[in-house]
C-alpha atoms as one frame of an Amber mdcrd trajectory, in Angstrom:
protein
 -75.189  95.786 -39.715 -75.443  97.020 -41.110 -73.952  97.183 -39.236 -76.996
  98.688 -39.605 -76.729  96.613 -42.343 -72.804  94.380 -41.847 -74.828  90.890
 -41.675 -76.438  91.319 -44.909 -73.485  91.850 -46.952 -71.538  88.770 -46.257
 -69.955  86.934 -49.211 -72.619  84.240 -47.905 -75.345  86.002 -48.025 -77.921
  84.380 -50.223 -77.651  87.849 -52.491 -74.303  86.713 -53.085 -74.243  82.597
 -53.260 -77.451  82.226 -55.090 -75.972  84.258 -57.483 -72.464  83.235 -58.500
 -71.293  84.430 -61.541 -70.606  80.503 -62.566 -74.582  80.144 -62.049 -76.723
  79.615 -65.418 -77.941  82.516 -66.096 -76.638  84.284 -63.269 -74.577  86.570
 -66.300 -75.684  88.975 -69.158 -73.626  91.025 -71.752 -76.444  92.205 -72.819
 -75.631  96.109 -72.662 -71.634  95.368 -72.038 -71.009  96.751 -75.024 -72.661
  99.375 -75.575 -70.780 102.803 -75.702 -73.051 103.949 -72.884 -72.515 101.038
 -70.343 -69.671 101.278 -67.937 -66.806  97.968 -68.882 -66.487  95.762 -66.023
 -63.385  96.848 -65.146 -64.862 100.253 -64.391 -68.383  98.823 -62.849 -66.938
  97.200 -60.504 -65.229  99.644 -58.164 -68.768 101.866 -58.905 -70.637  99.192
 -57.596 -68.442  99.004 -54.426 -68.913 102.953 -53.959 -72.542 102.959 -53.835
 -71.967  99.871 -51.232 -70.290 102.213 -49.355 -72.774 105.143 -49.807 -75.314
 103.565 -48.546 -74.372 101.872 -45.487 -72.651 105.325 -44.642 -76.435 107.157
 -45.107 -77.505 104.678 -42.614 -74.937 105.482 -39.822 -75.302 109.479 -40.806
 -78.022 110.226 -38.342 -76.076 108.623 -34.927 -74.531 112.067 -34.224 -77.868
 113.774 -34.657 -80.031 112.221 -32.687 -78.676 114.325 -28.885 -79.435 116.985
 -31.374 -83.126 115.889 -32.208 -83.374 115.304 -28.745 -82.878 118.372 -27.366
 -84.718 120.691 -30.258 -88.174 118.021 -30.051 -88.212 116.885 -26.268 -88.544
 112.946 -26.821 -87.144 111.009 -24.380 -84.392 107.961 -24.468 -86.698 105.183
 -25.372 -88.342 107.144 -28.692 -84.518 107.493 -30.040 -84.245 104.083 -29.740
 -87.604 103.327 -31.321 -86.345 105.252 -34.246 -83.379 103.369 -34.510 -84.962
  99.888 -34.203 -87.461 101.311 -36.916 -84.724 101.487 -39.687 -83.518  97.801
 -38.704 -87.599  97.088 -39.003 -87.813  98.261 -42.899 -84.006  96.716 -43.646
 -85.308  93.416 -42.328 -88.923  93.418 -43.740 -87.014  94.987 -46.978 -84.400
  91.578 -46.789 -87.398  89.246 -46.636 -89.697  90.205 -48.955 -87.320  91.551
 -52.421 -84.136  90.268 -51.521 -84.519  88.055 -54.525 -86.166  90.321 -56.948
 -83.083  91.284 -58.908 -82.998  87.411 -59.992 -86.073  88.267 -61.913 -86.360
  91.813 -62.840 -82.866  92.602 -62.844 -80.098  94.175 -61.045 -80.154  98.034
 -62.781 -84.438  98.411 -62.063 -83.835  97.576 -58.487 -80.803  99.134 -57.743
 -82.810 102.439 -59.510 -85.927 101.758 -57.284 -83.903 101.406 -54.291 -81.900
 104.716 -54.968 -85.104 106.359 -55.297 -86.775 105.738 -52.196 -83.367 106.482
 -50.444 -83.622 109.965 -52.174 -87.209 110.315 -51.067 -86.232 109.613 -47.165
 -82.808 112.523 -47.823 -85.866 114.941 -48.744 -87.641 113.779 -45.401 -84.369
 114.197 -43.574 -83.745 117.453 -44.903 -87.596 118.877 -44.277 -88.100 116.851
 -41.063 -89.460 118.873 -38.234 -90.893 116.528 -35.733 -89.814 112.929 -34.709
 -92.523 111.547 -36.572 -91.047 112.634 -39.837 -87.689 111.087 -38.500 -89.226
 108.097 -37.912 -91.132 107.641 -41.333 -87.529 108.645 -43.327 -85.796 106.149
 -41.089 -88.746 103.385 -42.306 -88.191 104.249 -46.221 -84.392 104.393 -45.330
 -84.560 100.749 -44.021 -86.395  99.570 -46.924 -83.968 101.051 -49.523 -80.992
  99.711 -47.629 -81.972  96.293 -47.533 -83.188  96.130 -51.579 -80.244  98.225
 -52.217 -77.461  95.780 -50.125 -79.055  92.514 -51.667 -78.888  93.627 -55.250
 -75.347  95.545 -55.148 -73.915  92.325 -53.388 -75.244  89.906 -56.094 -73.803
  92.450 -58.769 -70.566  92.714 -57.323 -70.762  88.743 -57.733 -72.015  88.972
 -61.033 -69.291  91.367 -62.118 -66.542  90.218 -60.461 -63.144  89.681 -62.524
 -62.263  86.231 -62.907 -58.053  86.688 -62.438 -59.588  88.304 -58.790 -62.126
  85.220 -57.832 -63.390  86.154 -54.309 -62.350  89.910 -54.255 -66.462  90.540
 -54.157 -66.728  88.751 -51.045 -64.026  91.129 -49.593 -65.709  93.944 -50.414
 -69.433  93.121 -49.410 -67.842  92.061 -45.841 -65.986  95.358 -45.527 -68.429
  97.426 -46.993 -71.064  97.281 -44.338 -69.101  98.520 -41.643 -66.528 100.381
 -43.337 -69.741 102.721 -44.538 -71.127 102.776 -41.299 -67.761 104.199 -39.802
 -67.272 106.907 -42.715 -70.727 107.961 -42.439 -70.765 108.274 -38.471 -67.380
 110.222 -38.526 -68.290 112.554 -41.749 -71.562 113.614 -40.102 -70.279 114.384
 -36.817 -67.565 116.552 -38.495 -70.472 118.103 -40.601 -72.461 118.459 -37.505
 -69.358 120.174 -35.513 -67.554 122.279 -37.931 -70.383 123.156 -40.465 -73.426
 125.092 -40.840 -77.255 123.927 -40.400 -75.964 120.642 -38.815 -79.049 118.779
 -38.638 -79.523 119.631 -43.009 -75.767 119.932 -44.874 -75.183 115.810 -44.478
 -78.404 114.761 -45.812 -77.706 117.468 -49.277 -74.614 115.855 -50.030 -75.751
 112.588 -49.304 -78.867 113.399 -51.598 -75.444 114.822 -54.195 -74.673 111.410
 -53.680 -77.610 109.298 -54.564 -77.551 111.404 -57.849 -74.427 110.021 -58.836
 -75.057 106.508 -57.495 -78.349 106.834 -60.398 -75.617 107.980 -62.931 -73.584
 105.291 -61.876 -76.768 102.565 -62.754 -77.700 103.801 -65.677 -74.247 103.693
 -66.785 -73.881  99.520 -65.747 -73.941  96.678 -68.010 -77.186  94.695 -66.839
 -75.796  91.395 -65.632 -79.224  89.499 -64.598 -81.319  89.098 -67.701 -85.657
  89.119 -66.661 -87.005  85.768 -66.040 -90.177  84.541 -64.561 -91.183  84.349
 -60.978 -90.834  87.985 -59.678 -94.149  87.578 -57.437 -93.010  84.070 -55.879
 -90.099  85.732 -55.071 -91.417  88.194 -52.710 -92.612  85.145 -50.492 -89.846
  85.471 -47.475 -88.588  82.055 -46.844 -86.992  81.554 -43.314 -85.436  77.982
 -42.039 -82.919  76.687 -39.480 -82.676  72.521 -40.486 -82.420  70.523 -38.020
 -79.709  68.496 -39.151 -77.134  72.256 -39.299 -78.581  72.944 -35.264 -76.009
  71.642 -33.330 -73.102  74.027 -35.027 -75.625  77.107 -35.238 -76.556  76.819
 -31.481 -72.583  78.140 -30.501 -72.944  81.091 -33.141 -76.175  83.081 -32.259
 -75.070  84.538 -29.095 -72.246  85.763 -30.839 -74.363  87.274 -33.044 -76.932
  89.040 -30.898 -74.373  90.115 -28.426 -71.896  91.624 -31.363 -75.187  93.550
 -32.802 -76.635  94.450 -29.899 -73.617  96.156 -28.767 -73.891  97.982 -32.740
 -77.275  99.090 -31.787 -76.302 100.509 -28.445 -73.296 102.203 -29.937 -75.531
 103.468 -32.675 -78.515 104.713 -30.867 -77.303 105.954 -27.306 -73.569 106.199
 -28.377 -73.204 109.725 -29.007 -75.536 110.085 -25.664 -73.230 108.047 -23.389
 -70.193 110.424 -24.303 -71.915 113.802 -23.810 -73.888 112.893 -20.667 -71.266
 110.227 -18.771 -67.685 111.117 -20.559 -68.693 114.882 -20.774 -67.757 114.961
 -24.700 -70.189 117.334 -25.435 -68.288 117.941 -28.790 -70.755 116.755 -31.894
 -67.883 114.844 -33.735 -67.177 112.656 -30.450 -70.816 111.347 -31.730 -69.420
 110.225 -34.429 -66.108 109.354 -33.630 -68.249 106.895 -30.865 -69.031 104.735
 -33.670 -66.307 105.013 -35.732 -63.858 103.223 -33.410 -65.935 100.057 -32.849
 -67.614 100.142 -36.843 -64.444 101.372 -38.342 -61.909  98.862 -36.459 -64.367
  95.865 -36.905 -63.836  97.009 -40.539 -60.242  96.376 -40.452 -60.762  93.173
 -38.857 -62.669  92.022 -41.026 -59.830  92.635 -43.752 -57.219  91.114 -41.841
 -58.657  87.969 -40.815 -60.366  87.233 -43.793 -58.801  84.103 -44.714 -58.752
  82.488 -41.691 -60.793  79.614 -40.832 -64.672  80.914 -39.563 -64.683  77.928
 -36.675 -61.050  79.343 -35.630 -62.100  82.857 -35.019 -65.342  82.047 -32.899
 -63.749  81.904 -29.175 -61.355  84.271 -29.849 -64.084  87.193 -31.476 -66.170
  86.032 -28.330 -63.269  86.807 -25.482 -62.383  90.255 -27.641 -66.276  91.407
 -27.856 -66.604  90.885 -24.520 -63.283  92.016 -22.697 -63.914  95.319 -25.046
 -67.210  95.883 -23.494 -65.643  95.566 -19.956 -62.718  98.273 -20.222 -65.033
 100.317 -22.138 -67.595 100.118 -19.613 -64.790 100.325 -16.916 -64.048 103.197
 -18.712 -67.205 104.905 -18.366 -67.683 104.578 -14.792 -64.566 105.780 -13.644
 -64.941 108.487 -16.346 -61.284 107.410 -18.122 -61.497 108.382 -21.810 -59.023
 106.629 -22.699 -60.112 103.320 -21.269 -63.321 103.700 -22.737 -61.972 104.355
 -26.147 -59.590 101.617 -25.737 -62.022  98.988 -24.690 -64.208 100.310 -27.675
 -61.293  99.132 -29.916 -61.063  95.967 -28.441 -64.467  95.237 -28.900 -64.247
  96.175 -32.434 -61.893  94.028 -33.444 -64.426  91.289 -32.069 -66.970  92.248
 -33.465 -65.093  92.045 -36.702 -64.094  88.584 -36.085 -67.711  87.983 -35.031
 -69.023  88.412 -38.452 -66.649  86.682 -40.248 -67.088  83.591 -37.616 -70.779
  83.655 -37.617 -71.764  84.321 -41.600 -68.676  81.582 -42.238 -69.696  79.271
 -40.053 -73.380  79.716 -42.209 -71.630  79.371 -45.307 -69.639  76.272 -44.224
 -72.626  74.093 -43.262 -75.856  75.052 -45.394 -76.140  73.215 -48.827 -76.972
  74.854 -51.704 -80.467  73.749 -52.065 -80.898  75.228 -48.355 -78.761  78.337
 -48.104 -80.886  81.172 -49.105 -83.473  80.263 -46.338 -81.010  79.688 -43.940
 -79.308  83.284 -44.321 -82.874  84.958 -44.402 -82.626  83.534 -40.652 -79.344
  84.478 -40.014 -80.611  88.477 -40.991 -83.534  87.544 -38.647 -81.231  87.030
 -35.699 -78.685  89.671 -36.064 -81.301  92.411 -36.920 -83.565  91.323 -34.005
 -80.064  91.447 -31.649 -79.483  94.733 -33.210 -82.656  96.436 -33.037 -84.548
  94.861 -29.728 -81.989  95.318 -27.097 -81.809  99.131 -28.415 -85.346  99.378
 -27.506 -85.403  97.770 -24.309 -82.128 100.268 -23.736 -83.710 103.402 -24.643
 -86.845 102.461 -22.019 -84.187 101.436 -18.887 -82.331 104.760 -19.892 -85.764
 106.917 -19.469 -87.238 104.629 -16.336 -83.239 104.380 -14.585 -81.335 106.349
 -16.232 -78.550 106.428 -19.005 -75.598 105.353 -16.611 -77.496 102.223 -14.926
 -79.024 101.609 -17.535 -75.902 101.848 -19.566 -74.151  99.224 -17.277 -77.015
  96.676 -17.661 -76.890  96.818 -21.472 -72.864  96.294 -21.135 -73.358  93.470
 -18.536 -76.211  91.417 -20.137 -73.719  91.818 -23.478 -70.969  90.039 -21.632
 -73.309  87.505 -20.567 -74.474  86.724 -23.472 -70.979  86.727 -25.527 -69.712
  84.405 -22.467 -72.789  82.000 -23.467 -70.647  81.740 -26.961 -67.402  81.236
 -25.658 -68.270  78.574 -23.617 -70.708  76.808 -25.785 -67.763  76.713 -28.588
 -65.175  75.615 -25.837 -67.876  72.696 -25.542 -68.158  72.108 -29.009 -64.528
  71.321 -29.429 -64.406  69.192 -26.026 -67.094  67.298 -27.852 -65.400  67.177
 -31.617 -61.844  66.121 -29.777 -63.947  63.378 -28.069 -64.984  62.020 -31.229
 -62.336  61.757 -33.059 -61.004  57.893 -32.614 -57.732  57.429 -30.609 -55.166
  56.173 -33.170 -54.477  51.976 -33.769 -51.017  51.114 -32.176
């Protein structure tokens, strides 16, 4: 989420199911041939790298942030307000253009979006105050969100049909497998290289150069049609009729993202100032264990049923978030990183039981609506909580404050357990007893 961005890039995700390659019009070969377009074969791995690229950009400024702190004097809750400011322009990004690929095409907006993620690596690199921070964290958001939409849809679009469903593997892994990579790369940047708060952002801006080579180089595979300005209208809904098996899921989702956003925002700060890892790559190696083993999760449970994994991913997240928080009181690494773990591997199973569980119940005519809400929830769980974090940490302090955050996320994830436990009471009670 994201996971700046994780919820976004779900094989549900209306980017991706409005847009099935099988759709009319939903393919173009116009370009395909050409001598200066990329085949398919080769466009599609490209398209996964820039996936990766930029959900690894997002993550890249975790580690940094102690740093910012201690070279601009801004206290806990300002961090976080940065933080929740990226999740602001993803979401607001999501809403409004997540559908303007459908009409303009999938090479212009993956361009525009590359752009004004350049544009925010220029801000990173010249930024000097936290106000600077916060407006490249603001374009940042915006680009991610165009950028996730349109690169999931083309994945779709280009996926190879002996390989049906291998672009919903990738735009589930993507999100937090970028998020890990970037989190660990810039805290080894940060701790073994020079001008740590500038090197990351000059490769990453390397980067975006060859993510433009790469779209210029791809077959276009949305052709222009009407209705780009409709499309901009954000359309939100929850029917009323798909409540009852939605209820169980949203405290799994705000608990598994808000526990991204802590781990995101004060991370890095919770294993300097409680664990006493002052090292720079323990910043990012913070998020790597819970981003990077959700990651892995994520591929290995896959193909399992989404209603299956929903207690389970619930009594992982939060039995994770109690060793790691046992852990940091009794100042045992090792518990903490273990419980970290744990709680990766539910939030993993989180995502695939929450987005599946959307994907199993909203129709076609209703989907795209339906996952603009699910973004609405997880982004809000992500970026709110980090907020009201970063103000306990400067009014109590980080390790109280800390503690609340872990507790009120154990709450919360208990809420899903038991509400699913319920659910199945209630689907076992309706099933008829069999004629003898």
């Amino acid at each position: 989420m994201s996971l700046d961005s994780a919820p976004s890039a779900d094989p549900a995700d209306p980017a991706v199911s409005a847009r099935r390659s099988d759709a009319p019009g939903a393919r173009s070969d116009e370009g395909a041939r050409s001598p200066r377009r990329l085949p398919r074969g080769a466009a599609f791995p490209g398209v996964a790298a820039v996936f990766v690229v930029f959900l690894a950009a997002s993550s890249v400024p975790s580690p940094l942030y102690p740093i910012y702190q201690q070279r601009w004097h801004f206290s806990a809750w300002v961090l976080t307000v940065v933080f929740a400011l990226y999740v602001v322009g993803l979401l607001g990004s999501l809403l409004v253009v997540g559908a303007l690929s459908d009409h303009l095409g999938r090479r212009p907006v993956l361009a525009a979006a590359i752009a004004l993620e350049t544009v925010a690596m220029v801000l990173f690199l010249s930024a000097g105050n936290v106000t600077v921070l916060a407006l490249a964290r603001v374009l940042q958001g915006i680009a991610t969100g165009a950028a996730t939409t349109t690169l999931s849809a083309t994945l779709v679009d280009l996926e190879p049909p002996h390989a049906r469903g291998r672009a919903g593997v990738i735009t589930s892994v993507s999100p937090l497998t970028g998020l890990a990579l970037g989190a660990l790369g810039s805290g080894v940047l940060v701790e073994f290289g020079p001008a740590p708060t500038r090197l990351v952002y000059a490769l990453l801006l390397g980067a975006m150069v060859l993510a433009a080579v790469v779209t210029a180089l791809l077959p276009e595979t949305s052709p222009r049609r009407p209705g780009a300005v409709a499309s901009l209208r954000p359309r939100a809904a929850l029917p009323a009729h798909l409540r009852a098996d939605i209820v169980p899921v949203v405290p799994a989702m705000i608990a598994g993202w808000a526990l991204a956003g802590l781990f995101l925002s004060l991370g890095p700060s919770v294993a300097a100032q409680l664990l006493g890892l002052h090292s720079r790559l323990v910043g990012g190696v913070v998020v790597t264990l819970l981003a990077g083993t959700g990651a892995l999760a994520v591929a290995v449970l896959r193909s399992r049923p989404a209603p299956s994994l929903l207690a389970p991913a619930s009594a992982l997240l939060g039995l994770g978030v109690l060793a790691a928080l046992a852990g940091t009181t009794a100042d045992l690494v090792w518990l903490a990183a273990l419980g970290t773990v744990v709680a990766g591997v539910g939030l993993g199973a989180s995502v695939l039981a929450t987005f599946g569980t959307f994907a199993r119940i909203a129709g076609p005519h209703e989907r795209s609506a339906v996952f603009v809400s699910a973004n609405i929830i997880c982004y809000l769980g992500n970026s709110l909580p980090a907020v009201l974090g970063g103000i306990a940490v400067t009014t109590l302090g980080l390790r109280t404050a800390t503690e609340i955050y872990a507790l009120t996320i154990v709450v919360i994830i208990s809420m899903a357990f038991l509400l699913r436990l319920n659910q199945l009471r209630a689907q076992r009670r309706a099933v008829p007893a069999p004629v003898k």
